[in-house]
Each structure stands twice: as C-alpha cells, then as structure tokens.
Coordinates of C-alpha atoms (C1' of nucleotides) in Angstrom, one line a residue:
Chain A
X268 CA 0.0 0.0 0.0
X269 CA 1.9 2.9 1.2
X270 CA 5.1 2.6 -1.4
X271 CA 7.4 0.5 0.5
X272 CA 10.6 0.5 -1.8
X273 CA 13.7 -0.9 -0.2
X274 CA 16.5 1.7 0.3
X275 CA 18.4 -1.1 -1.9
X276 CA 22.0 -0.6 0.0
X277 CA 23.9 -1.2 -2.8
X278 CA 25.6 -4.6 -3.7
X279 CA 24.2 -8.1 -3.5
X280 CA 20.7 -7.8 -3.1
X281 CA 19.9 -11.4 -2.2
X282 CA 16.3 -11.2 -3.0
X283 CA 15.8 -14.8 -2.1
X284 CA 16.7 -13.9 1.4
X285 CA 14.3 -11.3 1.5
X286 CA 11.6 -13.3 0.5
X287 CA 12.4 -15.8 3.3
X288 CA 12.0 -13.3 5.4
X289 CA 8.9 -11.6 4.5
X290 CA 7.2 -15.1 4.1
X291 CA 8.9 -16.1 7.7
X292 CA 6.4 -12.2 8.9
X293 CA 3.5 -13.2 7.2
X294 CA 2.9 -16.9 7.9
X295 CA 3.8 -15.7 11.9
X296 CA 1.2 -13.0 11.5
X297 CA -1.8 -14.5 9.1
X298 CA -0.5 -18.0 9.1
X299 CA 0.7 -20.8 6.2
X300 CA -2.4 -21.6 4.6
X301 CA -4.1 -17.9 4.4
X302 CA -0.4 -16.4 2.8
X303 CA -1.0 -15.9 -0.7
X304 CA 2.0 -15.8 -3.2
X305 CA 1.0 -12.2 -3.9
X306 CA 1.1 -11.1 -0.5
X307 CA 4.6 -12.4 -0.3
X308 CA 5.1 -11.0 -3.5
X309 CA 4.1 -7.3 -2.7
X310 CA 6.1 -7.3 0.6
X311 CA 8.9 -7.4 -1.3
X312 CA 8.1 -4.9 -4.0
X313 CA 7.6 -7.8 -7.0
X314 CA 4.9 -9.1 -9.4
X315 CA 3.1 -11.8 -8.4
X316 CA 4.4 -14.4 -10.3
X317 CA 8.8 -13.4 -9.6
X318 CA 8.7 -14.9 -6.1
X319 CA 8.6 -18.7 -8.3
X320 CA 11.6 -17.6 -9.6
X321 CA 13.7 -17.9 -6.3
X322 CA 11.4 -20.9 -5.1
X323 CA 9.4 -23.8 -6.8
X324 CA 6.8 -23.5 -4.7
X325 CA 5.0 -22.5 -2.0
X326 CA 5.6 -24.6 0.3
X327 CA 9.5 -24.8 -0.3
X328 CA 9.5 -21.2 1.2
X329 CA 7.8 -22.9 4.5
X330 CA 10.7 -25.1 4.4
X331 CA 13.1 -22.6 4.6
X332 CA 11.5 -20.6 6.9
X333 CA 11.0 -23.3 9.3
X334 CA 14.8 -24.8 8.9
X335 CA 16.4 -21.5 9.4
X336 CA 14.2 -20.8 12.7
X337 CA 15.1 -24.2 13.7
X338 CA 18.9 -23.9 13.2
X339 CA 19.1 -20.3 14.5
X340 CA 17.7 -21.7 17.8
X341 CA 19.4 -24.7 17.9
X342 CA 23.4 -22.5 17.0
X343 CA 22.4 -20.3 19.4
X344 CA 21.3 -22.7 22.3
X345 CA 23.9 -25.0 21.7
X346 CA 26.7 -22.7 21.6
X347 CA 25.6 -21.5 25.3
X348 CA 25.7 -25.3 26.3
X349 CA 29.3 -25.2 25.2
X350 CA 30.7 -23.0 27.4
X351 CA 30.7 -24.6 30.8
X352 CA 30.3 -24.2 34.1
X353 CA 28.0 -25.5 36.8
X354 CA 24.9 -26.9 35.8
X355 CA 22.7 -24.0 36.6
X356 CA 25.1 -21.5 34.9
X357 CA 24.4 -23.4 31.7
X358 CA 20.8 -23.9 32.1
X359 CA 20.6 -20.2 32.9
X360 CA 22.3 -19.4 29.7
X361 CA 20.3 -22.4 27.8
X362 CA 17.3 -20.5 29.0
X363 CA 18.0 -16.8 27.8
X364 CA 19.4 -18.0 24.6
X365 CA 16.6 -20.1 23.4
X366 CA 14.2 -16.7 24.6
X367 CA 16.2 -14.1 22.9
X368 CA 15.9 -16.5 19.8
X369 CA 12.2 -16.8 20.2
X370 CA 11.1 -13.0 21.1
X371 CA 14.0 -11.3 19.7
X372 CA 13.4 -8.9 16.7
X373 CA 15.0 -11.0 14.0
X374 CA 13.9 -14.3 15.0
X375 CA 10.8 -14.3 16.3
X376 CA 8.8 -14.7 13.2
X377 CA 11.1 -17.6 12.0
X378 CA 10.5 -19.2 15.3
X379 CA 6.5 -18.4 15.6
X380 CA 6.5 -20.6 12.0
X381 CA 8.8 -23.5 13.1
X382 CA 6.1 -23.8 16.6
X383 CA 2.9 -23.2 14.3
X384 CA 3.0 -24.6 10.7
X385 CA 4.9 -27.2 11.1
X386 CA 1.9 -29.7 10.1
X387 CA 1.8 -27.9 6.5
X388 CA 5.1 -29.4 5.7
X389 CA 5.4 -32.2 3.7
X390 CA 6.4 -35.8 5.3
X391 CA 10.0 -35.1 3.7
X392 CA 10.6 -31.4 5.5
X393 CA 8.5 -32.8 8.6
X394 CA 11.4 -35.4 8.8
X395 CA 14.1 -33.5 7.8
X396 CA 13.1 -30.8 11.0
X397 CA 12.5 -33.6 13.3
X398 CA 15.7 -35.3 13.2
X399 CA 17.2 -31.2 13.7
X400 CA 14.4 -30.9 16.8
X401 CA 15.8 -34.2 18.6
X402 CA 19.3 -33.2 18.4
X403 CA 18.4 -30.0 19.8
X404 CA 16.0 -31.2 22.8
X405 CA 18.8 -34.0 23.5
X406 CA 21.2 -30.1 24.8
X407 CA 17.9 -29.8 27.2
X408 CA 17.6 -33.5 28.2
X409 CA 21.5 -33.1 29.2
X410 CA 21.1 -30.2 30.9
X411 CA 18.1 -31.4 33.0
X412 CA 20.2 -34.4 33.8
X413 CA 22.9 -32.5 35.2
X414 CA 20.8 -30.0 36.9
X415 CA 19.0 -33.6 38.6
X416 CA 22.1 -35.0 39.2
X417 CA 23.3 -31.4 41.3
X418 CA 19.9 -31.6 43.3
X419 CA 18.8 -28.4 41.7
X420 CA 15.8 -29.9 39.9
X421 CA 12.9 -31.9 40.8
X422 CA 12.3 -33.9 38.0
X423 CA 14.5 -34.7 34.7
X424 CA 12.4 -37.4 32.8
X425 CA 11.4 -36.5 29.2
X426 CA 8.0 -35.2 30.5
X427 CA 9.9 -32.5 32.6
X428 CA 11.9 -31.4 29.1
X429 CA 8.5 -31.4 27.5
X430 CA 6.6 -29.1 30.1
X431 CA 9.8 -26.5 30.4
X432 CA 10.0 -26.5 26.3
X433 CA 6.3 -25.5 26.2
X434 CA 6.7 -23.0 29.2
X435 CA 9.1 -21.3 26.8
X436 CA 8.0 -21.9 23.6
X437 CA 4.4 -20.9 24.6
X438 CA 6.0 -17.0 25.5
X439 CA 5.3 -16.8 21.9
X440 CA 1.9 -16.2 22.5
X441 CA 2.1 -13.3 25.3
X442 CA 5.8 -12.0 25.0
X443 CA 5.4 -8.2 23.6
X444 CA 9.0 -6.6 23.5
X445 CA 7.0 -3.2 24.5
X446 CA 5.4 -5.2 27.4
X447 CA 8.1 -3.7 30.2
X448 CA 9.5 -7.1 31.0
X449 CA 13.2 -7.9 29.3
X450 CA 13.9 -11.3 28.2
X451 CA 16.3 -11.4 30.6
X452 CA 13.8 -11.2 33.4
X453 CA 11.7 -13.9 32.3
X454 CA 14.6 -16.2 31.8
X455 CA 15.3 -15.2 35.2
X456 CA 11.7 -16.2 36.2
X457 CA 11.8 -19.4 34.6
X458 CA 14.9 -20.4 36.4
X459 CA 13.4 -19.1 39.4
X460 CA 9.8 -21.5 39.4
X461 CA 12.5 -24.7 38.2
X462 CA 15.0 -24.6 40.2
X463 CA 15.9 -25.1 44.2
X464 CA 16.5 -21.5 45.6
X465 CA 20.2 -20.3 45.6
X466 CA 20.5 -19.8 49.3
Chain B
X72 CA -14.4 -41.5 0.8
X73 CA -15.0 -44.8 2.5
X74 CA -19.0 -44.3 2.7
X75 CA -19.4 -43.1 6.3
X76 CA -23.5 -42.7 7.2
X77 CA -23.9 -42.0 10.6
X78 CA -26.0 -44.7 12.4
X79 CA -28.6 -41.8 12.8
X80 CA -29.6 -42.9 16.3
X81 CA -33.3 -41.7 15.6
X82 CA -34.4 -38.8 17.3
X83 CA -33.1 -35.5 17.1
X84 CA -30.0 -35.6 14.7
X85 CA -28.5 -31.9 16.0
X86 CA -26.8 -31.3 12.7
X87 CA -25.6 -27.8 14.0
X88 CA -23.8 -30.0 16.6
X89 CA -22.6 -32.3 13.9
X90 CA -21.0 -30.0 12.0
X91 CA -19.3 -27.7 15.2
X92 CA -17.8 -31.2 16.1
X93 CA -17.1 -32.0 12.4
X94 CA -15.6 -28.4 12.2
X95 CA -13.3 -29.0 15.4
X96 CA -11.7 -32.2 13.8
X97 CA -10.8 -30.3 10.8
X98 CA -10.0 -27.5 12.3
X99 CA -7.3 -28.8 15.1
X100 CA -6.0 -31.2 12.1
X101 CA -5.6 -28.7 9.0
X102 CA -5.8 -25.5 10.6
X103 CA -9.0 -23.0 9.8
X104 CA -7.5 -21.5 7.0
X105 CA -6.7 -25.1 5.1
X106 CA -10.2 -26.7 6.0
X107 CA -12.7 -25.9 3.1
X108 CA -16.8 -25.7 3.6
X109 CA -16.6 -29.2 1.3
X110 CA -14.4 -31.0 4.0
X111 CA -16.9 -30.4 6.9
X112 CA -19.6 -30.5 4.3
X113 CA -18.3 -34.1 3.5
X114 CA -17.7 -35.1 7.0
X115 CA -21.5 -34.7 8.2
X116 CA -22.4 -36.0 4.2
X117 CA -24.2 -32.9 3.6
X118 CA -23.7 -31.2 0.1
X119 CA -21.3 -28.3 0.3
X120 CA -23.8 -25.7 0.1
X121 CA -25.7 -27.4 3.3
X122 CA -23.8 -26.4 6.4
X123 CA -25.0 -22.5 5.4
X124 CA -28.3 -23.6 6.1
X125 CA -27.0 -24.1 9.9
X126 CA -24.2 -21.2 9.8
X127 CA -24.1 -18.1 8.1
X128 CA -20.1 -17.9 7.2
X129 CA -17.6 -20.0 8.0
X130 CA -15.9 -17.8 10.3
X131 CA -19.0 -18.7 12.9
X132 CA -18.1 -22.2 12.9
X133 CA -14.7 -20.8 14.2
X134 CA -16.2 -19.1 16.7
X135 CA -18.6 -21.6 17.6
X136 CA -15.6 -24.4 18.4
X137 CA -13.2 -21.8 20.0
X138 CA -16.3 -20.6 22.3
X139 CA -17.2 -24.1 22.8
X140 CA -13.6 -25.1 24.2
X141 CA -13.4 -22.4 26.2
X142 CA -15.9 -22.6 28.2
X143 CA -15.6 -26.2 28.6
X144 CA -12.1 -25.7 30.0
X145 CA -13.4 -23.3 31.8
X146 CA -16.3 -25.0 33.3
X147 CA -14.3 -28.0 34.4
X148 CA -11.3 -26.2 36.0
X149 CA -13.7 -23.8 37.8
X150 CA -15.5 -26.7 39.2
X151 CA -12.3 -28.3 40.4
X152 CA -11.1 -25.3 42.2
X153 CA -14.6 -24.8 43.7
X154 CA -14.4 -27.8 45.7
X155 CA -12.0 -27.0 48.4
X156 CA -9.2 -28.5 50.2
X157 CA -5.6 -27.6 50.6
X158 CA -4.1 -24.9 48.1
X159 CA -1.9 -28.4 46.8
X160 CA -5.2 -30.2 46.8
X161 CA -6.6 -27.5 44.4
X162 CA -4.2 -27.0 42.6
X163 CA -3.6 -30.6 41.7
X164 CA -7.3 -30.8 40.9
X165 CA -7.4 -27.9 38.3
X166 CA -4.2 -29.4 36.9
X167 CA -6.0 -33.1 35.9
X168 CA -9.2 -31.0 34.7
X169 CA -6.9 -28.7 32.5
X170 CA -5.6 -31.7 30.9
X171 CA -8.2 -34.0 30.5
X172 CA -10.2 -31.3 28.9
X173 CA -7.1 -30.4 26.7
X174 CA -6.4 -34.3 26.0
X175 CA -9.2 -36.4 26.6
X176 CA -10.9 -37.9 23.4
X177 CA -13.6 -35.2 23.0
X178 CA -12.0 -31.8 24.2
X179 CA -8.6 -32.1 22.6
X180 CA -10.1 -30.9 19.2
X181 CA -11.9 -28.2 20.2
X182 CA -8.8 -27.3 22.7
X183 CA -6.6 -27.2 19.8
X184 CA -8.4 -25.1 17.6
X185 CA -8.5 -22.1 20.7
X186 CA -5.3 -22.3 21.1
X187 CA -3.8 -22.5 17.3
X188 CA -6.9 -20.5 15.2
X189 CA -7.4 -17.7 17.8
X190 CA -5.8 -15.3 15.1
X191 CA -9.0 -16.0 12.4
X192 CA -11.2 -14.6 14.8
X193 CA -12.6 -11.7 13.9
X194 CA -12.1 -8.7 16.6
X195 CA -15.3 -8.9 18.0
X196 CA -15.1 -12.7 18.2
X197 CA -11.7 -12.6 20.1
X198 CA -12.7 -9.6 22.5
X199 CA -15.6 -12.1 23.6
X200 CA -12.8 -14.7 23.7
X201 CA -10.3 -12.7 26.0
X202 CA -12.9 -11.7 28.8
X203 CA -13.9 -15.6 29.1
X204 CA -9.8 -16.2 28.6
X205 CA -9.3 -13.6 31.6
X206 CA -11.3 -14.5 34.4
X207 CA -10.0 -18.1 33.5
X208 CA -6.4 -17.1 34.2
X209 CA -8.1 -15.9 37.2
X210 CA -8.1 -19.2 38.5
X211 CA -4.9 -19.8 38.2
X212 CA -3.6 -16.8 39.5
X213 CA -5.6 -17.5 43.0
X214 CA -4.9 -21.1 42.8
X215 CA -0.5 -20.0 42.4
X216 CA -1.1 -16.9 45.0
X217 CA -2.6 -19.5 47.6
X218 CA 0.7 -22.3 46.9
X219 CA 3.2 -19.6 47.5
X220 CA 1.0 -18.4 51.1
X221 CA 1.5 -22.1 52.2
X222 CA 5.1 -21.9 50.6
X223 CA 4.6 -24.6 48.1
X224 CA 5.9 -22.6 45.2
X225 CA 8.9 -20.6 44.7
X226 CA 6.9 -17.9 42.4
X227 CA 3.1 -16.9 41.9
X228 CA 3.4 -13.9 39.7
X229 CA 1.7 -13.5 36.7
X230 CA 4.8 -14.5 34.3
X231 CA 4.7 -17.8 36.7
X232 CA 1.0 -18.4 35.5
X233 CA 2.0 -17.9 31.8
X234 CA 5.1 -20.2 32.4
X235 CA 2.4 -22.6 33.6
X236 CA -0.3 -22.6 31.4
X237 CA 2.2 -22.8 28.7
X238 CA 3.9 -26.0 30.0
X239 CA 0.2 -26.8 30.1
X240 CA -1.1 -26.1 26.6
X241 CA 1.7 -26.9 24.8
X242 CA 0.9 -30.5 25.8
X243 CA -1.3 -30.4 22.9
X244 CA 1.5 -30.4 20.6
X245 CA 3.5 -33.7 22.2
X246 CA 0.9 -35.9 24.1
X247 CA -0.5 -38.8 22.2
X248 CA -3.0 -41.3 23.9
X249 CA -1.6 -44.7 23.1
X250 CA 1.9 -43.1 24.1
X251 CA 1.8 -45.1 27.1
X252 CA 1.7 -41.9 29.4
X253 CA -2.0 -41.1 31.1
X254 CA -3.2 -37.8 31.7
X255 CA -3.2 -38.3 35.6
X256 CA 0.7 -39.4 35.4
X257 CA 1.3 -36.1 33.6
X258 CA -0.6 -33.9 35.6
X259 CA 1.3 -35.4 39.0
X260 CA 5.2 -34.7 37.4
X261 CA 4.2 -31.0 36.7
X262 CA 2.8 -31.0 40.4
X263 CA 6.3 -32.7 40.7
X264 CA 8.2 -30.4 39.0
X265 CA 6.9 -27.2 40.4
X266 CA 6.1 -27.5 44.0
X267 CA 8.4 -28.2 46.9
X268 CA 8.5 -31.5 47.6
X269 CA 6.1 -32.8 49.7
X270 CA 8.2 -35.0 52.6
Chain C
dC192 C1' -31.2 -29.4 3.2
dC193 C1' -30.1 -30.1 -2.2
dT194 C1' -29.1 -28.3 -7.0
dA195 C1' -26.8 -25.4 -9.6
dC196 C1' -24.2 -21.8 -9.9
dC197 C1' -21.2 -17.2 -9.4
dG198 C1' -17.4 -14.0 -8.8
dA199 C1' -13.1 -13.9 -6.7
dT200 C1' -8.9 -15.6 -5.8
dC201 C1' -5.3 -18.9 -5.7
dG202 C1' -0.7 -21.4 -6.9
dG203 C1' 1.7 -21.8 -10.7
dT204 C1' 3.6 -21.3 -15.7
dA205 C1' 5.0 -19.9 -20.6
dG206 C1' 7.6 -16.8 -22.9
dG207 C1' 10.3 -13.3 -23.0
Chain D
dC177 C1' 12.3 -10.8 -12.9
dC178 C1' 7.7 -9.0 -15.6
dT179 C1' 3.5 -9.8 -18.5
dA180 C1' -0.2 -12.2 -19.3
dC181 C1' -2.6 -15.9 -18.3
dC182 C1' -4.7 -20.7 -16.9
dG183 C1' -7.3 -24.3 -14.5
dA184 C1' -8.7 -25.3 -10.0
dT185 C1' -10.9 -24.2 -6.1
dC186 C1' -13.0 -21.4 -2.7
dG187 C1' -16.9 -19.2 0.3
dG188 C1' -21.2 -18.2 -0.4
dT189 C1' -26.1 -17.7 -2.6
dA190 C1' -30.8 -18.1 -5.1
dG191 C1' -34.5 -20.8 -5.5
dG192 C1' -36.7 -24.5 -4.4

DNA sequence: CCTACCGATCGGTAGG
DNA sequence: CCTACCGATCGGTAGG
C-alpha cells in the first residue's frame, strides 16, 4: 500500500533472502495456509508471479522458513551449552538464549512458523526438521540431567523437558518486546519457578 | 471417501452440533485457513452448500468451536477449584481438569483449535474470547497466589502463571493417547516439578 | 437441506 | 524478474 521500496543498499541484493524473510512475517502474522503468493510477492516490491523464480513453490519457502528458525535456535542454544560451568550457569544461559531466539526482533517470526505450521510441511521437510528438533532437545535433556544429578531440579524425565520446552516456547503467544518485561527477566523467572533457591 | 453414514440414532439428529464437532476435527487437524466448507460439508455427508443452512459464514463455525472449548475448560477447572481443600489439593485438581479437557478424546479438538486459530477470529469474536480467557487465568492466578501463602511454590506472579499454562497447553503439541503416558501421570510430574517437595 | 451456480482468488507457468 | 494468463478451487447464494 503505502510505497514500500527498499532503500536497496547497494551490492548483493539477495532477494531470495528477502523473501524468506517476508514469508517467515507473514505466515507468523496471518499464518501458512491464508499467505498468498501475492502477499509475499508485494512485501517485497515484486509481481506476483517473480517470487517462483527464487522458489518452486509455495511450500519450499515454509521449508526454509521453518529450517532456518530451527537452526538459528538450535546454534544459538547450543553454543551457550558449550561454554561450561555449573549446571545452573548453563541452564541459565540455555534458557536466555533459546528466549532471545524466540522473542528477539530477527527471530521471532522464524520461530512463531517453526512452533505453528509445522503440520503444513510435507512428510520429507517434517522429517528433515525432526531429526534437527531431537538433536536439539537431547542439549535440554543433558542439561536437566545434570541439573538432577546437582539436586537443583525436581524432575529430569522426558516429560519434565516437554513441560519446560512448552513454558518457553508458549512465550510466543504473550511475550510483547513493549510489554516492560526484558527477556532477561523472564529467563530469570523461569529459572526461578524450576529450580531449588540459591540460598 | 469410505461411505461413512452415521448410524442416525433416531431422534433429534442436532446437525448444527454435527458439524461444530465435524468443524473442530478439521480444524485442530488442517488448521482454519486449510479446511474448506466441502471437508466439513463431506464429514456430516451434507452437500457443500448445506452447512449455510445451519451457519451463516464459515468464520461462525470458528467461533462456535473456540467458544465451545473455552468454556468447557473453563467450566471444568472452575469446578475443580470450587471444591476446596488444601491450596496443593486444588491446585492438583485444576491441573487433571486442564488436561483431560485439553487431551481427553472429546476436548482435545476443540482445545486445539482455541489455542492455534485464535488469530481467524474476527475482533469482536476474540474480544468475547479474552474476557472468558481472563477470568479463566483468574483461577490460576488464586490457585498459584494460595501455593506460595502455604510456601509450596517458589513464584506466583503472573509471568509464573503464563510459564504454567504454557507447560500446560503446549501438551497439545506432544501428548498422544496410546503413548503409554496417562493424563493423571502427567498432571502429577508437573505438580512434581513445580512445588516443593512434599516429605 | 439439495441443485446449480457465481465471482473472486489462488498457486503456478510460458515466454520473454 | 515481468506480462499475461490458466485451471482449479473457494466461500457463499438463489431458488426451491
């Protein structure tokens, strides 16, 4: 509507990137099924019909919105399971990295795709994301384990990795960046409600 | 496909109920966007002009199965936290109702569908949504304000209830009947995982 | 509740 | 990457 041309900062456009990333705004915001092509299209500033150039289909820019929200997380996450230290320090870190991920400016829309249209993906992509998925909730599983095994958790079964995965992945659907509350702070919260005071 | 008639158990055939339950399965399974009028239509074998005769757009048949789940959640967790006992007891008791509504055979579809279509809802519908949605989370908030009196829980804020009621909903997503898990199990590791333990 | 239908829109393509 | 287009499908309706 209002003329939304790119300020086009010179070199390497990579207009398949910015596809992928109008697609990954609009399916967060109206969902898969009720994108159209066009809408994708006109976020970009093209004609309806150039956005097949970048991508067979429809459904192949899913794909690559849902992988790249899955491997941001999972980089992210993992490399704050790499650094050591005790068991809390690294859930603590676990914890704000997968938010900031999740809520942050870039990501969030990536991430709100990967949690919500997943079941428009094809049995291939499904597969493809699910063996990525494991790996990544095996870095929780391991940190629940060690938390467990420090007495600073209740509980480290698979159920207990399910429930705190949906605590954070469900901030999704309340977390507003303009809300007064830092991501920090409610990685802070989570830790607090998990684990054994600090005394 | 595989010619389904209903046994038509003589009297009142409730069609409009037919095709909100109808509507729910199709719904939770393809999202509201991806169901056409012709799938429900086909699932109740009415022609695909029929269900208009019972709703005027398809948008009410949204509203109809997010309303519906809703206050059935509603209805059963209020009940549970009406009948007493200590704030554990409670607590406990609103956790099982949450989840069998959310899981059990009937609920889960219509569960599903509040939580995933919300965003199809039309303003008005999802005003009327939010003021049943808030003096649900009510509940909650009395039922986690009551734990941390009797120091059963380390946080009863209202990031603590989010926190919660996302570990709660996002069981949606991972919890399969024949999985080998019951509800009740599930319901007694979150108790696990969140309150002190109880000696 | 069915028959028959409509206008709009959709994903995708041919040819340049 | 645009122009011009196609076949399919969609939500919804008129009339019975």
């Amino acid at each position: 509507m209002a003329g939304s041309r790119k300020p086009a900062r010179a070199e390497e456009p990579n207009r398949r990137a910015d596809i992928v990333r109008a697609a990954s705004r609009l399916f967060a915001a109206k969902g898969y099924a009720a994108t159209t092509i066009r809408d994708i299209a006109k976020a970009v500033d093209m004609q309806s019909g150039s956005p097949f150039y970048h991508f067979k289909t429809k459904h192949d820019m899913l794909r690559a919105v849902a992988l790249e929200g899955m491997e941001t997380i999972a980089r992210a996450v993992g490399a704050a399971a790499a650094q050591g230290g005790t068991p809390r320090e690294v859930f603590d870190r676990m914890l704000l990295a997968h938010l900031e991920q999740l809520l942050g400016e870039d990501g969030r829309c990536f991430a709100a795709t990967l949690l919500h249209e997943g079941r428009h993906l094809d049995p291939e992509a499904l597969a493809e994301l699910v063996v990525q998925r494991n790996r990544y909730e095996a870095l929780w599983q391991e940190a629940l384990k060690q938390l467990k095994r420090a007495g600073e958790i209740a509980d480290d079964s698979p159920v207990a990795r399910l429930f705190l995965l949906g605590a954070l992945n469900w901030t999704v659907q309340w977390y507003r960046p303009d809300g007064g509350r830092s991501v920090k702070q409610i990685a802070r919260q989570l830790s607090t409600l998990l684990l054994k005071p600090k005394l």
